[in-house]
Coordinates of C-alpha atoms in Angstrom, one line a residue:
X28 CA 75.7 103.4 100.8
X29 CA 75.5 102.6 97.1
X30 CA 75.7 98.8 96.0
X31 CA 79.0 99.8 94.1
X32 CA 80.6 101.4 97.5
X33 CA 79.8 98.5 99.4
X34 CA 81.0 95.6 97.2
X35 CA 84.3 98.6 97.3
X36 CA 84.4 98.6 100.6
X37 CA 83.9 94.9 101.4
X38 CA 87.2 94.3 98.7
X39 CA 89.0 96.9 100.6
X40 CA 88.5 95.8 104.1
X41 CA 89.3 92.3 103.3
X42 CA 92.8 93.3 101.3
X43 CA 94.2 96.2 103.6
X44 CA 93.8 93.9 106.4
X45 CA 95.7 91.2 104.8
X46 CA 98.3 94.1 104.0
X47 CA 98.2 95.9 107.8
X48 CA 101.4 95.0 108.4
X49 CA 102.8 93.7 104.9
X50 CA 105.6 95.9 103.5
X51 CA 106.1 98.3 100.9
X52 CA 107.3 95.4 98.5
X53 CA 104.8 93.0 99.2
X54 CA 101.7 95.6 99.7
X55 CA 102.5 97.2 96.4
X56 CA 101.9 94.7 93.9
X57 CA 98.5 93.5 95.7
X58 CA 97.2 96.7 95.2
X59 CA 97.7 97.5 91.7
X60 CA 96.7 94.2 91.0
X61 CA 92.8 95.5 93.2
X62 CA 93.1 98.0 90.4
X63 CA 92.1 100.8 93.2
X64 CA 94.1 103.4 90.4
X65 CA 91.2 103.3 88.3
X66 CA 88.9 104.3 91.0
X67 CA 88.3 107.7 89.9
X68 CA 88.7 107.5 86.1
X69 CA 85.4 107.3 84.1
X70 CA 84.3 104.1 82.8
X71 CA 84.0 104.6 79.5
X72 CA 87.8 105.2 79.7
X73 CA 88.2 101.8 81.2
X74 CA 87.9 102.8 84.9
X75 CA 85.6 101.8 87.8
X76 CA 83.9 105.5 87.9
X77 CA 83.7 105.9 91.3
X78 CA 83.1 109.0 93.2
X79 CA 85.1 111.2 95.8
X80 CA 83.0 109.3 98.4
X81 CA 84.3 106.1 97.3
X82 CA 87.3 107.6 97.4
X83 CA 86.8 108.2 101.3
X84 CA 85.6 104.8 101.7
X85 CA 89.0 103.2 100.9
X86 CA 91.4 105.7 101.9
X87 CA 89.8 105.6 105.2
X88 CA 90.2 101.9 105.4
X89 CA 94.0 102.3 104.6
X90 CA 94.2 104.8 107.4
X91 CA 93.1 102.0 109.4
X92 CA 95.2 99.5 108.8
X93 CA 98.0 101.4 108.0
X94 CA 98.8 100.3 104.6
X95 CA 102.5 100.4 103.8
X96 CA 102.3 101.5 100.1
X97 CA 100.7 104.6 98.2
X98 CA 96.9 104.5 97.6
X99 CA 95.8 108.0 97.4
X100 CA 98.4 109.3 95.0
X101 CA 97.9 106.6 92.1
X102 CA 94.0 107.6 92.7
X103 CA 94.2 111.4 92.3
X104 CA 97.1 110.9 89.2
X105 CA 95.0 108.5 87.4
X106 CA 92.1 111.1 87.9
X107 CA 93.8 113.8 87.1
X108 CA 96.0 112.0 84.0
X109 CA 92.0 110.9 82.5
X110 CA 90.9 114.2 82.8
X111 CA 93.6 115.6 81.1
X112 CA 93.3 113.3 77.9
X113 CA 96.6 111.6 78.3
X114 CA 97.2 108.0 79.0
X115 CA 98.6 106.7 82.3
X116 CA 101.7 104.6 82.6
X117 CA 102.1 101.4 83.7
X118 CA 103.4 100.7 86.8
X119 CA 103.3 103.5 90.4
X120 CA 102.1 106.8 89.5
X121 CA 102.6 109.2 92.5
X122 CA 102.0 113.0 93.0
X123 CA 104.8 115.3 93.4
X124 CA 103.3 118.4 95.8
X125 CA 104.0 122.0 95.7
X126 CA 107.1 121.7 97.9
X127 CA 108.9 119.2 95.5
X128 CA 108.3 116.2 97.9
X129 CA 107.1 112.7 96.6
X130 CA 105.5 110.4 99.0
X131 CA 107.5 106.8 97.8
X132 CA 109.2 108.8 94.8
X133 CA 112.0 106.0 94.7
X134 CA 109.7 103.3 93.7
X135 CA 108.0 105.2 90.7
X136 CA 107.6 104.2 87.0
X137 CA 106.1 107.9 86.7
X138 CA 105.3 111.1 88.6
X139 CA 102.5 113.5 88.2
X140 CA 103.1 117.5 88.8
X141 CA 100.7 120.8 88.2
X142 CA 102.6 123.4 88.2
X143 CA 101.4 127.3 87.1
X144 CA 98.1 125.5 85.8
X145 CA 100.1 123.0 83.7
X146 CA 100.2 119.1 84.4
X147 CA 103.0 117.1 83.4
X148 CA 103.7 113.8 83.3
X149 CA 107.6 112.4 83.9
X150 CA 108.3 108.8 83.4
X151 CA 111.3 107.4 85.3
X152 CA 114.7 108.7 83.9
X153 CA 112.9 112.0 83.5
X154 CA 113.1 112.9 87.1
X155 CA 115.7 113.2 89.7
X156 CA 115.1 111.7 93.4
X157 CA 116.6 112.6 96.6
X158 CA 115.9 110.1 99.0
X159 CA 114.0 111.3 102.6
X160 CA 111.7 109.5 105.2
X161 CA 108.3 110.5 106.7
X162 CA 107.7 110.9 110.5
X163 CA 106.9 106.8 109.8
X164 CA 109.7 105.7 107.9
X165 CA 108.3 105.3 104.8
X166 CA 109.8 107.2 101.9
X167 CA 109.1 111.0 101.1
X168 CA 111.4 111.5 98.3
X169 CA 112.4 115.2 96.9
X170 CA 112.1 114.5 93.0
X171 CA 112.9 117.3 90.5
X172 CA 112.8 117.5 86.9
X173 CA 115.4 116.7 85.1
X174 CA 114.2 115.4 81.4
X175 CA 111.5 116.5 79.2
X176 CA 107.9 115.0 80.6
X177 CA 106.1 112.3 78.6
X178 CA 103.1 114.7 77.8
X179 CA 101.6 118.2 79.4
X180 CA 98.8 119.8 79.6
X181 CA 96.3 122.5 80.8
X182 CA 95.1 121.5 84.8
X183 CA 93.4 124.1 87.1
X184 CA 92.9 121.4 89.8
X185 CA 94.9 122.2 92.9
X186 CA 96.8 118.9 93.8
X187 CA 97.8 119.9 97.1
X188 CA 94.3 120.6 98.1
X189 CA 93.2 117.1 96.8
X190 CA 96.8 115.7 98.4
X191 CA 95.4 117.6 101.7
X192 CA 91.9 115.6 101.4
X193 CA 93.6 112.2 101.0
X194 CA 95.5 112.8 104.1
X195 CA 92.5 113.9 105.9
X196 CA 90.4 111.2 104.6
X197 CA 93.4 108.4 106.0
X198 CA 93.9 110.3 108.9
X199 CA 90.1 109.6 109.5
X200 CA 90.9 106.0 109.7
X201 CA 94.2 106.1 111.9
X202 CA 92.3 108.1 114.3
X203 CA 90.0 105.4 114.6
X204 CA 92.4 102.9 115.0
X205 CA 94.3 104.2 117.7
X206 CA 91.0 105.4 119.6
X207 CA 90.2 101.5 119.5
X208 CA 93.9 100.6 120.7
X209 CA 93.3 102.9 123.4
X210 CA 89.9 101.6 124.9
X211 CA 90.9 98.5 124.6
X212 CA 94.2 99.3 126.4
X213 CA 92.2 100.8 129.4
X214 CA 89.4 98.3 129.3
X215 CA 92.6 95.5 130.1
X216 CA 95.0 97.4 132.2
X217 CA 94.7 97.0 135.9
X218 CA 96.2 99.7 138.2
X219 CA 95.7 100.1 141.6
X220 CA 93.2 97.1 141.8
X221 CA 90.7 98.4 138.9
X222 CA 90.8 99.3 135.0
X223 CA 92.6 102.6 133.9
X224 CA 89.1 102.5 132.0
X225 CA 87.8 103.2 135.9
X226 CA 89.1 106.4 136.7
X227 CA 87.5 109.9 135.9
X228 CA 90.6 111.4 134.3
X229 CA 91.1 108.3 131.9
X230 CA 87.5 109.0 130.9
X231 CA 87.9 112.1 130.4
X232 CA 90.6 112.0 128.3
X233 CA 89.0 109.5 125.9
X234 CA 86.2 111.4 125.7
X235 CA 88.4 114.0 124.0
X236 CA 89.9 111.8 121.5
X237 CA 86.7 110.8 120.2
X238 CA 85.4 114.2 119.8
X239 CA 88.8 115.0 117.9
X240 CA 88.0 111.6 115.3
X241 CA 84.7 112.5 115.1
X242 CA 85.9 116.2 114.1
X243 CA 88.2 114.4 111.4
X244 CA 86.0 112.5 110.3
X245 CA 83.2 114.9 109.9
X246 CA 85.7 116.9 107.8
X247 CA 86.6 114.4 105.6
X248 CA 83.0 113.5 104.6
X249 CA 82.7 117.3 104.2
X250 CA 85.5 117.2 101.8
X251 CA 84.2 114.0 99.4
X252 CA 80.7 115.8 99.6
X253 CA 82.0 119.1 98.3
X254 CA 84.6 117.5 95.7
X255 CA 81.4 115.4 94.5
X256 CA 79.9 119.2 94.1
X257 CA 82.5 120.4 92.4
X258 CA 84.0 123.1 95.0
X259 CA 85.7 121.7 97.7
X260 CA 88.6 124.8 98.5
X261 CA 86.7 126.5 101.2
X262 CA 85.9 122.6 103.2
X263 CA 89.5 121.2 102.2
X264 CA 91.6 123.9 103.7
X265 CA 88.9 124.5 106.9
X266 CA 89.5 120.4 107.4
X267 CA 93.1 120.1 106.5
X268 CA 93.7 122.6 109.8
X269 CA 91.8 121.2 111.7
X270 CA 93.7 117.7 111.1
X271 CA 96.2 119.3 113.0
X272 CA 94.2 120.6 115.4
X273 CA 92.9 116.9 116.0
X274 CA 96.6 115.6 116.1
X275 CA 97.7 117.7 118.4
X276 CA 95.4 116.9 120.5
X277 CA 94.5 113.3 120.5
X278 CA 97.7 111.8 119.8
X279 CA 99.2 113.0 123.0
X280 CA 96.3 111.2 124.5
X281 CA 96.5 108.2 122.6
X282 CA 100.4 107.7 124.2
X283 CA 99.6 108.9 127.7
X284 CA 96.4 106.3 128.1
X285 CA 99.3 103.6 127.0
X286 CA 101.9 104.5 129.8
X287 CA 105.2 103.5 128.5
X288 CA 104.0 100.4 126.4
X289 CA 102.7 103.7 123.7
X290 CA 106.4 104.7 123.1
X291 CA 107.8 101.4 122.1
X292 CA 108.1 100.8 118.6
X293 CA 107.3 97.8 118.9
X294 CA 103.6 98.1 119.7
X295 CA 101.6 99.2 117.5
X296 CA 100.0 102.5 118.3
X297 CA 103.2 104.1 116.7
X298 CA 101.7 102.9 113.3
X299 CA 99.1 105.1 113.1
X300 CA 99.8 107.9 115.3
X301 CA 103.4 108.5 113.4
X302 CA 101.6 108.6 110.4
X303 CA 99.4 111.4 111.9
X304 CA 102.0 113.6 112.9
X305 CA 103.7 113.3 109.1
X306 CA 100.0 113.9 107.2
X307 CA 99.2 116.9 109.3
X308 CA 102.3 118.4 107.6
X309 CA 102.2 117.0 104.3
X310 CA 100.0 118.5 101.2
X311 CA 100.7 121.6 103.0
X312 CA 101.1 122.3 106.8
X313 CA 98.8 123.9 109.0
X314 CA 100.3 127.1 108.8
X315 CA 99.8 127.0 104.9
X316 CA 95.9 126.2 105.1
X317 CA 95.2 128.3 107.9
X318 CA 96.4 131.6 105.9
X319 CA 94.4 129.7 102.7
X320 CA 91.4 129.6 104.8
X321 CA 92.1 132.8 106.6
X322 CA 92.2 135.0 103.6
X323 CA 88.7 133.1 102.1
X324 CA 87.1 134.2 105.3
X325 CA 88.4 138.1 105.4
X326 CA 87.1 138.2 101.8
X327 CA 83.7 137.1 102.7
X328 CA 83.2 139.7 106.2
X329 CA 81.6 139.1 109.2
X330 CA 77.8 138.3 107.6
X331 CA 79.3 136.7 104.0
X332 CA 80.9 134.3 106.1
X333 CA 77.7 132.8 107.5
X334 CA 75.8 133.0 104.7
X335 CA 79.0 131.3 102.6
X336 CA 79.1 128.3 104.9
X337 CA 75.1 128.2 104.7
X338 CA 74.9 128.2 101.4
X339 CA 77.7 125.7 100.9
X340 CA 76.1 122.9 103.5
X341 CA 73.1 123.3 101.8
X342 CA 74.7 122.5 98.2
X343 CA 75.6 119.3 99.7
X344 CA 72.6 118.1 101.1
X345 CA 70.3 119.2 98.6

């Protein structure tokens, strides 16, 4: 880990764990005040000039602690705004994906959309909101046009594939945190005169979990490695899909280890494993990347596919 990541990630840690359990309205202004928008746009354009792995870094830590306020979407609209030459707006900037939807599109001063290979930017006023609520009650909005946008331009990046790495990337850290909630549940709970942690099925069943975040988190780091590369299509859709592979698997788990304490809403497993079942979805759901990914791998044949996927890890690691 770079010097840069680290002093990131040491910031991050420290402020999402102050903001684990802070709402929208108080998590919001702390981070725009960290300046995490930035974290992608160049610095000779007045931004920290961070990488995609960087970008894993702190999205995984919001995953985590399950940070009540957008911190992917102002990341990719900054990056994509800089690259496009026009200025960002003050205040939220969130992403509007291919399905309309706008994760916290209330609260924004401005919304970013690429649409036919064309970015525009709408400032509030400009847009229309229709007010809807994730899987874990936090605000996915359906915004629509309905002024001219602030400024436009050419874009070939594909924000629901960079949406879809996000998710992956918090998902990474949610999994984590309710594997930990988990162990520790079993490692506490006494039934039948000994820990749940005790008995072979228990075991068993945590040992599943943790190869489903280890899956996750493998294809996140995939993802940053291959956006870093400058081709990430093939490694976004193949971990996207298997998100909800992972979800479906591991969060039943998660609640069953818990008994009934894992359906209340007041503990807090629901924080993260909520979140997981709205992220598998969102940026496209699995049914969307699976034919994505499908119709990469007809293309390449039976031997092309090998030598694709080959080819592609070594990129990375060269």
């Amino acid at each position: 880990m770079s010097e840069n990541r680290q002093l990131l990630v040491e910031m991050a840690e420290g402020l999402f764990a102050d903001l684990a359990t802070a709402s929208f309205e108080d998590a919001a202004p702390r981070l725009a005040e960290a300046g995490f928008a930035t974290l992608l746009v160049p610095a000779e354009q007045g931004g920290f000039g961070g990488d995609w792995g960087d970008v894993l870094a702190v999205l995984r830590l919001a995953g985590l602690n399950a940070v009540a306020a957008p911190v992917a979407e102002p990341i990719i609209a900054h990056a994509l705004l800089a690259q496009a030459g026009i200025a960002a707006p003050e205040g939220l900037v969130t992403l509007v994906a291919g399905n309309g939807r706008a994760p916290f599109g209330r609260h924004a001063d401005a919304v970013v959309m690429v649409r036919e290979g064309t970015l525009s930017l709408y400032a509030k006023g400009a847009f229309a909101v229709e007010e809807g609520s994730s899987l874990a009650g936090e605000p996915s909005d359906l915004v629509t046009p309905s002024g001219a946008p602030v400024a436009s331009a050419p874009c070939s990046a594909d924000l629901d594939g960079l949406g879809a790495f996000a998710r992956v990337a918090q998902a990474s850290g949610a999994m984590e945190a309710a594997f930990t909630l988990a162990i520790d549940h079993v490692n506490t709970r006494v039934q039948f005169g000994r820990t749940l942690a005790k008995f072979q099925a228990v075991q068993q069943a945590l040992a599943e979990f943790s190869e489903e975040a280890a899956a996750v988190d493998a294809a996140a780091a995939a993802c940053a490695a291959a956006l870093d590369a400058g081709d990430a299509a093939f490694e976004i859709a193949a971990a996207k899909y298997r998100l909800g592979l992972a979800v479906d698997r591991a969060v039943p788990i998660a609640h069953r280890v818990h008994g009934a304490i894992g359906f209340t809403i007041e503990y807090a497993l629901n924080r993260f494993t909520r979140r997981l079942m709205h992220w598998r979805s969102e940026f496209g759901s699995d049914a969307q990347w699976a034919r994505a990914l499908g119709h990469t791998v007809a293309a390449l044949g039976g031997q092309g596919l090998w030598r694709e996927v080959a080819a592609r890890t070594d990129r990375l690691i060269a």
